Coordinates of C-alpha atoms and ligand atoms in Angstrom, one line a residue:
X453 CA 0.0 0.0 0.0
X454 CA 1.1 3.5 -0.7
X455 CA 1.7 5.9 1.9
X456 CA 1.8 9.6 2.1
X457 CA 6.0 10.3 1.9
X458 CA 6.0 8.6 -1.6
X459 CA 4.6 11.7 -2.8
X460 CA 6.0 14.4 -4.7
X461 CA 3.9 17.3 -3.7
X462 CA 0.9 17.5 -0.8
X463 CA -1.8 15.3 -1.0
X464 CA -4.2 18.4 -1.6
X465 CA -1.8 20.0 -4.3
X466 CA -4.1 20.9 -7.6
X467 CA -4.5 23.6 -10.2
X468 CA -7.5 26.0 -9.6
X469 CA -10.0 28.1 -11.4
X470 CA -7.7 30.7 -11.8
X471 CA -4.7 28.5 -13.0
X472 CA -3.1 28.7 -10.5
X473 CA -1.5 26.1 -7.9
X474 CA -3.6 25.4 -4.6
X475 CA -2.8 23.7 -1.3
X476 CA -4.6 23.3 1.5
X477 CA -7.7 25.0 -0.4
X478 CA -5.2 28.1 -0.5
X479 CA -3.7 29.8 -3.9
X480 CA -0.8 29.8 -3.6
X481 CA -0.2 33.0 -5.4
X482 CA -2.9 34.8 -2.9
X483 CA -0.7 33.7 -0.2
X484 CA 2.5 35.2 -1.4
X485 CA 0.7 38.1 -1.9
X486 CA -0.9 38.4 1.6
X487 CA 2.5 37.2 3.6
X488 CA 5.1 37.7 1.1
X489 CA 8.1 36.0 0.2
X490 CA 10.3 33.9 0.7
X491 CA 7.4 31.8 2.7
X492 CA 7.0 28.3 3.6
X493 CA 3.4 26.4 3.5
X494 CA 2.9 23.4 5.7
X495 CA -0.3 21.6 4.8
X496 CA -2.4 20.3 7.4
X497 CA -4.0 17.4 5.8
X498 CA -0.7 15.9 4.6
X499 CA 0.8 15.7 8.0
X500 CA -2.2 13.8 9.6
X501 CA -2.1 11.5 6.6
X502 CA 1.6 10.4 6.9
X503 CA 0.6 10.2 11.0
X504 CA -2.1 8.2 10.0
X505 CA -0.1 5.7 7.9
X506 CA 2.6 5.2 10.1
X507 CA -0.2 4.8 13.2
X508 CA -1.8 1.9 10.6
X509 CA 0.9 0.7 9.3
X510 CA 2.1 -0.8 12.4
X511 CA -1.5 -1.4 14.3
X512 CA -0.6 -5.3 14.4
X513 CA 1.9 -4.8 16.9
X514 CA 0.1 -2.7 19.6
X515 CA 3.1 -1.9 21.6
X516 CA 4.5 0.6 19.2
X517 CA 4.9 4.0 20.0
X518 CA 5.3 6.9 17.8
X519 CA 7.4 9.4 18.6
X520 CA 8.3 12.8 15.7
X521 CA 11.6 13.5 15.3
X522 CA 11.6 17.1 16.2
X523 CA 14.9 18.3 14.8
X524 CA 13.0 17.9 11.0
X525 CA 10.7 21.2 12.4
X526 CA 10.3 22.1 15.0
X527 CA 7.2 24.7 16.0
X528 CA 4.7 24.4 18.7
X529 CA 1.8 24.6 15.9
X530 CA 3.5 21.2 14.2
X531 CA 4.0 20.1 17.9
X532 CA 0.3 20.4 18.9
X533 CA -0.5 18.5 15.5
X534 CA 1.7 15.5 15.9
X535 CA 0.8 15.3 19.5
X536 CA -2.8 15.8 18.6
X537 CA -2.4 12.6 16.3
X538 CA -1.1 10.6 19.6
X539 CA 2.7 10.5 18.6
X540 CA 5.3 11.4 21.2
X541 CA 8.3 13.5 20.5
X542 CA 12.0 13.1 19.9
X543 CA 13.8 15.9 20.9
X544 CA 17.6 16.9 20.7
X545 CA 18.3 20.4 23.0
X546 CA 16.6 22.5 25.4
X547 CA 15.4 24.7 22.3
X548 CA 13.2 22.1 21.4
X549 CA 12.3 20.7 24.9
X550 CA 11.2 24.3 25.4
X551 CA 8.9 24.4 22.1
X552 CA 7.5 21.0 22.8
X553 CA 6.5 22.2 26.0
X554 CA 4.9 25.1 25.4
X555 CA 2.4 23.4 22.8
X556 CA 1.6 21.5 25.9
X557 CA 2.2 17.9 25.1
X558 CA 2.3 15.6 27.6
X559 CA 6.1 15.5 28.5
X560 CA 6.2 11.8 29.6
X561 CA 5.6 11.3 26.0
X562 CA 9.2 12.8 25.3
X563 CA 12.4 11.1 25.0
X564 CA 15.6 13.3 24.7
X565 CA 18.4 12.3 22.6
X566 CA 22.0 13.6 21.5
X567 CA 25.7 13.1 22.1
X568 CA 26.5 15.9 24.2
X569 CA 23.7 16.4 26.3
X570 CA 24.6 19.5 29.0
X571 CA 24.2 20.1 32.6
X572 CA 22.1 22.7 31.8
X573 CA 20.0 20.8 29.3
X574 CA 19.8 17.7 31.3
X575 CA 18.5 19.3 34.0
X576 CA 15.4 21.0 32.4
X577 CA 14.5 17.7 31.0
X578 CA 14.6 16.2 34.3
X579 CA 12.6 19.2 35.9
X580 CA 10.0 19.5 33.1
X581 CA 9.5 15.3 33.1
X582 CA 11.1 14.3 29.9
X583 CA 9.8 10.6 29.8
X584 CA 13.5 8.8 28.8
X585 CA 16.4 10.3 28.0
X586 CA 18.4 7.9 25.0
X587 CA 22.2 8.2 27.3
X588 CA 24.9 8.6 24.4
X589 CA 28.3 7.8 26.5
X590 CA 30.0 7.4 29.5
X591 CA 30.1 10.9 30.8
X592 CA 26.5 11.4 29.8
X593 CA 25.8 8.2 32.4
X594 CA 28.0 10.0 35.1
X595 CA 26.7 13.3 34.8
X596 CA 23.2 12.6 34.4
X597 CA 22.7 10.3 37.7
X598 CA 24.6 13.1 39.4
X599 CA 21.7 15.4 38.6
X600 CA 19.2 13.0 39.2
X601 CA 20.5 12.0 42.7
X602 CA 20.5 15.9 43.3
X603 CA 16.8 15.7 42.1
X604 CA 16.3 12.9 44.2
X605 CA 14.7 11.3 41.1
X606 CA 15.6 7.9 39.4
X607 CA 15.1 8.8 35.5
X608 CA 14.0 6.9 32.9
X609 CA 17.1 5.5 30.1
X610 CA 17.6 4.0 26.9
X611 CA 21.1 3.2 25.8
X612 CA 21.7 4.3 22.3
X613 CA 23.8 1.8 20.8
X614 CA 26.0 2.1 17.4
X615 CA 24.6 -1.3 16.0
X616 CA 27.2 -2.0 13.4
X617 CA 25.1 -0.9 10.3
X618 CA 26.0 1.4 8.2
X619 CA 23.4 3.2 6.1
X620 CA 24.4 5.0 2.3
X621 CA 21.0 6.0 2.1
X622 CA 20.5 3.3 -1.0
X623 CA 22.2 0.4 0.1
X624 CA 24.0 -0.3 3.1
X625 CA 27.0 -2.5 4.9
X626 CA 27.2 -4.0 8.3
X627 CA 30.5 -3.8 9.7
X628 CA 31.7 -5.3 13.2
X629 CA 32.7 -2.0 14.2
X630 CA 31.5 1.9 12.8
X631 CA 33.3 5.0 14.2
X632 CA 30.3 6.9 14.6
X633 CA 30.4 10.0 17.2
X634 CA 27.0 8.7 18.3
X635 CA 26.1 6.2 20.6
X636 CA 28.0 3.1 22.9
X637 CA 29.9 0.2 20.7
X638 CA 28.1 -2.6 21.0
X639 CA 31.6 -4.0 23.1
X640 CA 30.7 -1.1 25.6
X641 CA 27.3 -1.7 26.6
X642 CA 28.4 -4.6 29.3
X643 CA 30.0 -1.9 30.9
X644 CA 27.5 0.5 30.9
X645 CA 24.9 -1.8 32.2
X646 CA 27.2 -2.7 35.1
X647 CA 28.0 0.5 35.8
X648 CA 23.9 1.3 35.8
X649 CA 23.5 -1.6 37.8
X650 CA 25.7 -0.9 40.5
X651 CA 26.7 2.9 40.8
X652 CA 24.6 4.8 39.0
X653 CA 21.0 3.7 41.2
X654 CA 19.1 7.1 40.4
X655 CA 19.3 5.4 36.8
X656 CA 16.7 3.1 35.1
X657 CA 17.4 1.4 31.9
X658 CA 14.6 0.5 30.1
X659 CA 15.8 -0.5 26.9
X660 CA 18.3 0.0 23.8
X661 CA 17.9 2.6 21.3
X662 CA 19.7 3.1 17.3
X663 CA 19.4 5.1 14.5
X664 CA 21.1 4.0 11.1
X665 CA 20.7 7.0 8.7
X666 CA 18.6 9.5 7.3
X667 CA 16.9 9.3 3.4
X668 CA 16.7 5.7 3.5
X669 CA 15.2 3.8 0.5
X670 CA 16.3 0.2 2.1
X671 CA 13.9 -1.6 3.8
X672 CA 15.8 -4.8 4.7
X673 CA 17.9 -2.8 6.9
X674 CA 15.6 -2.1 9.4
X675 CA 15.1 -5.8 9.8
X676 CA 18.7 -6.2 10.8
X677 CA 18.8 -3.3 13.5
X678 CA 15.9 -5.2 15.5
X679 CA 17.9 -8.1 15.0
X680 CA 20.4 -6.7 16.6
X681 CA 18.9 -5.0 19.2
X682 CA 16.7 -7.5 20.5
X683 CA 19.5 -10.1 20.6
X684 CA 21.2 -7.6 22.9
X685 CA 17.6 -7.5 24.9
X686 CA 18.4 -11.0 25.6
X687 CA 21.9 -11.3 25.7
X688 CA 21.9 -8.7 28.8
X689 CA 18.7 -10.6 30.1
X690 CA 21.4 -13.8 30.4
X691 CA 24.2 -12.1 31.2
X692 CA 22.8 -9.3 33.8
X693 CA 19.3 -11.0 34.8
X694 CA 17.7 -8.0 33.8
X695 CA 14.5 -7.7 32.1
X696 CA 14.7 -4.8 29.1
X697 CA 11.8 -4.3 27.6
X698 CA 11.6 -1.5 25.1
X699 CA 13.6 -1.0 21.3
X700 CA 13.9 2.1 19.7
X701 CA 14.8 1.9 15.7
X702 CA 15.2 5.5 15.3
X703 CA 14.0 7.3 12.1
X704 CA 15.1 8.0 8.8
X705 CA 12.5 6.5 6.1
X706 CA 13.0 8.5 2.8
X707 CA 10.8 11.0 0.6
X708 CA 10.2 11.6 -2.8
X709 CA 11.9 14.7 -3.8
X710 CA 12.2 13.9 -6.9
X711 CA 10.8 12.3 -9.2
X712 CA 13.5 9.9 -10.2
X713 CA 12.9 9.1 -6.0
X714 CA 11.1 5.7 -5.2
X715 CA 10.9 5.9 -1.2
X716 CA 9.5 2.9 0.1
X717 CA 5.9 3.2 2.0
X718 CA 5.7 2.9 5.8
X719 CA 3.6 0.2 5.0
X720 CA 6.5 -2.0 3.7
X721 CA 8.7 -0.8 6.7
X722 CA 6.0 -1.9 9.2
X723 CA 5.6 -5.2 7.8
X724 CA 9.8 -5.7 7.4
X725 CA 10.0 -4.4 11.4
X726 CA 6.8 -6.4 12.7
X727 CA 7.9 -9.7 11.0
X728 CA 11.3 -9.6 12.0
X729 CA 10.5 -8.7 15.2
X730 CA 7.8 -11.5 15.9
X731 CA 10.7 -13.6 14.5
X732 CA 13.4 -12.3 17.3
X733 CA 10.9 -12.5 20.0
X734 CA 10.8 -16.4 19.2
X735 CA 14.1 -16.6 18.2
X736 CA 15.6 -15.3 21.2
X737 CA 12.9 -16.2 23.8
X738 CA 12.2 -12.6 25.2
X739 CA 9.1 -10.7 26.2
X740 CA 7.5 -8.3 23.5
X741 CA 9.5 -5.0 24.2
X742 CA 7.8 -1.8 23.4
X743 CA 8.9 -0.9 20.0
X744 CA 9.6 3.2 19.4
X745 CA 10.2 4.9 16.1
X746 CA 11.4 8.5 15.4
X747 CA 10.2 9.2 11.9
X748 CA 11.0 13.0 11.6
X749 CA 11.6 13.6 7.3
X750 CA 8.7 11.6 6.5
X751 CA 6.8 12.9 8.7
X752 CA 7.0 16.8 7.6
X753 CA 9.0 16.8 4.7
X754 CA 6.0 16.6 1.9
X755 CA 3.4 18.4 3.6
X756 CA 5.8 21.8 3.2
X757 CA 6.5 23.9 0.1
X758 CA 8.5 27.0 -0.1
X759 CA 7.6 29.9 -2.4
X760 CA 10.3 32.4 -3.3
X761 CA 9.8 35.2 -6.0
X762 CA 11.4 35.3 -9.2
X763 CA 14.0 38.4 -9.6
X764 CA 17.1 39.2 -12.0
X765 CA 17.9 36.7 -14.7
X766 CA 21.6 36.2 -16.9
X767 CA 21.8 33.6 -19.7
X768 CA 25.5 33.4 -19.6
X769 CA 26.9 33.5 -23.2
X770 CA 27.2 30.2 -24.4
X771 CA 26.6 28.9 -20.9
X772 CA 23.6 28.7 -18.1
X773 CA 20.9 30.6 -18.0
X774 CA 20.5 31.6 -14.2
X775 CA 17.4 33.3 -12.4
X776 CA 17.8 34.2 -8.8
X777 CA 15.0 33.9 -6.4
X778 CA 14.5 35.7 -3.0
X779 CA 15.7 33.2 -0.5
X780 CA 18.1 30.4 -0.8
X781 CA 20.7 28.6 1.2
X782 CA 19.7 30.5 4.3
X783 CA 16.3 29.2 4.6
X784 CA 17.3 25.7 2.6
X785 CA 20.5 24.7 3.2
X786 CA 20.1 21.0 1.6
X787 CA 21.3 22.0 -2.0
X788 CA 24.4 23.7 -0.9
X789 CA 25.3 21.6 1.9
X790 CA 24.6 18.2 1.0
X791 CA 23.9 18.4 -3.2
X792 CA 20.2 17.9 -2.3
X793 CA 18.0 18.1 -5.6
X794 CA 14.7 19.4 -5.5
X795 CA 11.4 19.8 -7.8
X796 CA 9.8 23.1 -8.6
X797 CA 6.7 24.3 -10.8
X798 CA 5.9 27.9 -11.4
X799 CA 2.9 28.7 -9.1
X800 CA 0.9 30.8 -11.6
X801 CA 2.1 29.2 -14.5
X802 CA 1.6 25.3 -13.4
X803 CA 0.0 24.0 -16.5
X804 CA 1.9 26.3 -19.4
X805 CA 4.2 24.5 -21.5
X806 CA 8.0 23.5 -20.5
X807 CA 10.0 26.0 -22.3
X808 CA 13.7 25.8 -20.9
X809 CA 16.0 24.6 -18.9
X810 CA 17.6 26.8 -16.0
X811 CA 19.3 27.1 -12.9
X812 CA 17.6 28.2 -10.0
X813 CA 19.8 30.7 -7.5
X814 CA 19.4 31.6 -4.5
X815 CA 20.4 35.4 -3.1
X816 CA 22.8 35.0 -1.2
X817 CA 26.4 35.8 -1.6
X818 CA 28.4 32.8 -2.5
X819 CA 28.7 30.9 -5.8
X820 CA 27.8 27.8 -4.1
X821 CA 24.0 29.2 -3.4
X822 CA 22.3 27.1 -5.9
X823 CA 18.9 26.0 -5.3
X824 CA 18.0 24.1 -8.3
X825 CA 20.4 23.1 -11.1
X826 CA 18.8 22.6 -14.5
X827 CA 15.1 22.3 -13.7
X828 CA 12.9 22.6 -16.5
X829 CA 10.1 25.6 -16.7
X830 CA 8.0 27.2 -18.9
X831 CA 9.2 30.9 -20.2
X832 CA 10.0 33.1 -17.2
X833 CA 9.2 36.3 -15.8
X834 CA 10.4 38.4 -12.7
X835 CA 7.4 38.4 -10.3
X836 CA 6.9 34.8 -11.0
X837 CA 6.3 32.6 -8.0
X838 CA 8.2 29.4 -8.0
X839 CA 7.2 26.5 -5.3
X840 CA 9.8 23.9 -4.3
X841 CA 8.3 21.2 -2.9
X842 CA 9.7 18.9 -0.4
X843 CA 10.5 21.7 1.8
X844 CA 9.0 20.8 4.9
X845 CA 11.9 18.7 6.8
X846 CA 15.5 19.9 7.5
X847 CA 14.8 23.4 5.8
X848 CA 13.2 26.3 8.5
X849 CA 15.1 24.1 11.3
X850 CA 18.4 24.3 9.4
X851 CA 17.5 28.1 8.7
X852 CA 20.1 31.1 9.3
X853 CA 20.3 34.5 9.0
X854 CA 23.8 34.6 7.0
X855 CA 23.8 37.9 5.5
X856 CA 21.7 39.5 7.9
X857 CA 19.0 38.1 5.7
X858 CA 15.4 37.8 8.0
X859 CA 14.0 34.1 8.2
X860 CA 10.9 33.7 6.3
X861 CA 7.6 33.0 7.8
X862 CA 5.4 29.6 7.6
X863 CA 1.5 29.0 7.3
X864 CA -0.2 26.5 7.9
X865 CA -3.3 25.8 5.6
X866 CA -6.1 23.9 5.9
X867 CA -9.5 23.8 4.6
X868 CA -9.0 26.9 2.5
X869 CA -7.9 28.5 5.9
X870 CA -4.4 29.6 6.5
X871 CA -2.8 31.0 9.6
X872 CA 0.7 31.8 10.5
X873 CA 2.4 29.6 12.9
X874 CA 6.4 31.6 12.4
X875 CA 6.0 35.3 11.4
X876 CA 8.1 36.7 9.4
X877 CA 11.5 38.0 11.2
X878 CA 11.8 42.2 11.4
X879 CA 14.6 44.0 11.0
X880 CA 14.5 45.4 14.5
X881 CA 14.1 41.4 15.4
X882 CA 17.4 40.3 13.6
X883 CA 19.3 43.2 15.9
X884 CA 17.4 42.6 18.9
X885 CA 20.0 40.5 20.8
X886 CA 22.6 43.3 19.5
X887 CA 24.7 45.3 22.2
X888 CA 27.1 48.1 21.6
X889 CA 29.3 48.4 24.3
X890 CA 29.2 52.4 25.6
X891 CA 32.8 52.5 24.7
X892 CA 32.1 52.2 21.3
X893 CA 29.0 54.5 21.7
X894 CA 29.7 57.2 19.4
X895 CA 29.6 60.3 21.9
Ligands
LLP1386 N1 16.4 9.7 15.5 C1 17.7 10.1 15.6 C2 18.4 9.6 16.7 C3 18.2 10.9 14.6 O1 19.5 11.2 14.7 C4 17.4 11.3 13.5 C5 18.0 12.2 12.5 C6 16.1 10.9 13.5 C7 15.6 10.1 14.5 C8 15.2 11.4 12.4 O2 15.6 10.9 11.2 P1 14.7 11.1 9.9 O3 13.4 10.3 10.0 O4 14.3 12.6 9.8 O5 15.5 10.7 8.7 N2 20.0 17.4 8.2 C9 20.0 16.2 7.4 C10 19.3 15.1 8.2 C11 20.0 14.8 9.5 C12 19.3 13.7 10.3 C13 19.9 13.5 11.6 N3 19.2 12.6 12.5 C14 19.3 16.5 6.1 O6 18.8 17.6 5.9 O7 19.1 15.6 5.3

């Protein structure tokens, strides 16, 4: 069965009346025109639908819990949305702890991850009742049952383990030993479960947690990663006499964002996971362990498009032609930093005839800001509105303001409604944290 992150654009993506492109019941060219541009559009109905598939997808195995991968975006209106659809939250700093929060989601419903937790952040999870915290390393299992004994609290803990799989997005290898920055080797986790067992007593381990990649198109991977961890489930049941009952897989499932881009659905994931899993549990005699997934691109990813307006144009002699947009590396870094390709349509001219081939750049000042290289349009006009789709994941959260440039701001529509949920930034916000020391005060 198909699911929602094999598409290209939003599920509600069509051409109107006026000939125009609509989402969410919204022109698109109506909205540019109301909030301006550079602006991203997150549509409501395709983020319940992926929700909705993952939440179906794995309904044979009850003891599943959902949990969004924050760091893909990041607002408290996506927050109340995914929390509204009953998934918990993975979140990776205070920022986000903070923003999860204030949507009011249940915080026992939040598990903290990262590799260099600090003091400061591991402290407001404890305070605010983050749910588990996924413990990355040996000073991270020091530290935090320091605080926690100075809480006089036992908290909640996964072990992230580096599981030995190594994931190229496509394909992947499993080697007996990765040096990823993340996570315990799985020669450490003795230990660390010794050390948990018999020092650290304001800790309690729950279970293991991995992650294997991001953008990934294989499915048979995930199979060996719950091989893996449950075999570990029972190897420190045997070893330790201790009774762990809950896997996390991490994230990572892939999206269409082009269309030469075949994710698979969650739908085949579910059934790779769930099989191999009932498989393990046999296989290794242990109880059915909760089983946690941190889908953050396909979650968000599809449901957002960005809309920038067409400006100046050059048709280099015998070479490209080039026409630069509004926005561009600062508000989508993907291109530029990782040679991420994207798919765009001309929002008031969707339907006319494909007329050229051109590069898409961005505004800001380095060579490298490229947002599209050779996409294929119909004849071009500054004022045009170009949407990228695809937009939704890994774009606003990666945002910056290089070149002083203001971050754009997102709807959300729905229903022919949209509202903002991130204004626009001012110029008197971007020098709002600015000080000028007296001394420099021109008298
Ligand atoms: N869980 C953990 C522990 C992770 O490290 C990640 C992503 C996820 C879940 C969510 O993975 P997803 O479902 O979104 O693939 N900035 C990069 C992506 C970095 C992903 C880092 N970790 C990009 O723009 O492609």
């Amino acid at each position: 069965m198909k699911s929602t992150n094999q598409s290209l654009k939003p599920l509600t993506t069509k051409i109107n009346d006026a000939g125009n492109l609509e989402i969410g019941g919204c022109d698109l060219i109506s909205l540019a025109e109301k909030y301006g541009t550079p602006l991203y559009v997150l549509d409501e109905e395709t983020i319940r639908n992926i929700c909705k598939d993952y939440k179906n997808a794995f309904k044979s195995y009850p003891k599943t819990k959902m949990m969004y991968a924050s760091k893909a975006l990041c607002t408290m209106a996506v927050s109340a949305i995914a929390a509204n659809e009953g998934f918990g939250f993975d979140v990776v700093s205070s920022g986000e702890i903070y923003t999860v929060y204030k949507a009011g989601v249940d915080m026992s419903k939040v598990l903290f991850n990262g590799n260099n937790k600090s003091f400061d952040e591991l402290t407001l999870a404890i305070e605010l009742g983050v749910g588990r915290i996924s413990v990355d390393n040996f000073f991270e299992l020091s530290l935090l049952n320091e605080i926690a004994k100075s809480h006089n609290k036992v908290v909640d803990i996964l072990l992230r383990i580096t599981p030995g799989i190594e994931c190229h997005t496509h394909e992947y290898i499993q080697t007996g030993h990765l040096d990823s920055k993340f996570g315990f080797d799985l020669t450490q986790i003795d230990d660390a479960v010794e050390l948990i067992l018999n020092d650290y007593t304001n800790l309690k381990l729950h279970g293991l947690h991995a992650h294997i990649g991001s953008q990934i198109f294989e499915t048979l991977i995930y199979g060996d990663e719950i091989e893996i961890l449950v075999k570990e489930l029972a190897r420190l049941d045997e070893k330790f006499n201790i009774k762990l009952n809950e896997i996390n897989v991490g994230g990572g499932l892939g999206v269409k964002y082009t269309n030469s881009d075949v994710p698979p659905s969650t739908y085949e994931i579910a059934d790779i996971i769930i099989k191999r899993l009932k498989e393990c549990i046999e296989k290794y005699g242990i109880e059915p362990p909760t089983l946690f997934l941190e889908p953050g691109r396909s979650i968000i990813s599809t449901a957002g498009v960005t809309l920038y307006t067409l400006g100046s144009s050059k048709q280099v002699p015998k070479g490209k032609k080039y026409f630069a947009v509004d926005g561009g590396m600062a508000d989508n870094a993907r291109p530029s930093m990782y040679r991420a390709e994207y798919f765009a349509q001309v929002a008031n001219k969707p339907d006319y005839e494909l007329a050229q081939t051109v590069t898409i750049a961005g505004r800001f000042c380095e060579s490298g800001d490229i947002l599209i290289n050779n996409i294929t349009l119909p004849e071009l006009e500054e004022g045009d509105i170009l949407c990228v789709y695809n937009t939704g994941a890994y774009n606003y959260s990666m945002a910056s303001n290089y070149n002083r440039v203001q971050k754009p701001a997102m709807v959300l529509v729905n229903n022919s409604q949209s509202d903002i949920i991130i204004k626009r930034e001012t110029l008197e916000d971007l020098i709002s944290l600015d000080v000028i020391p007296d001394r420099l005060k021109n008298k």
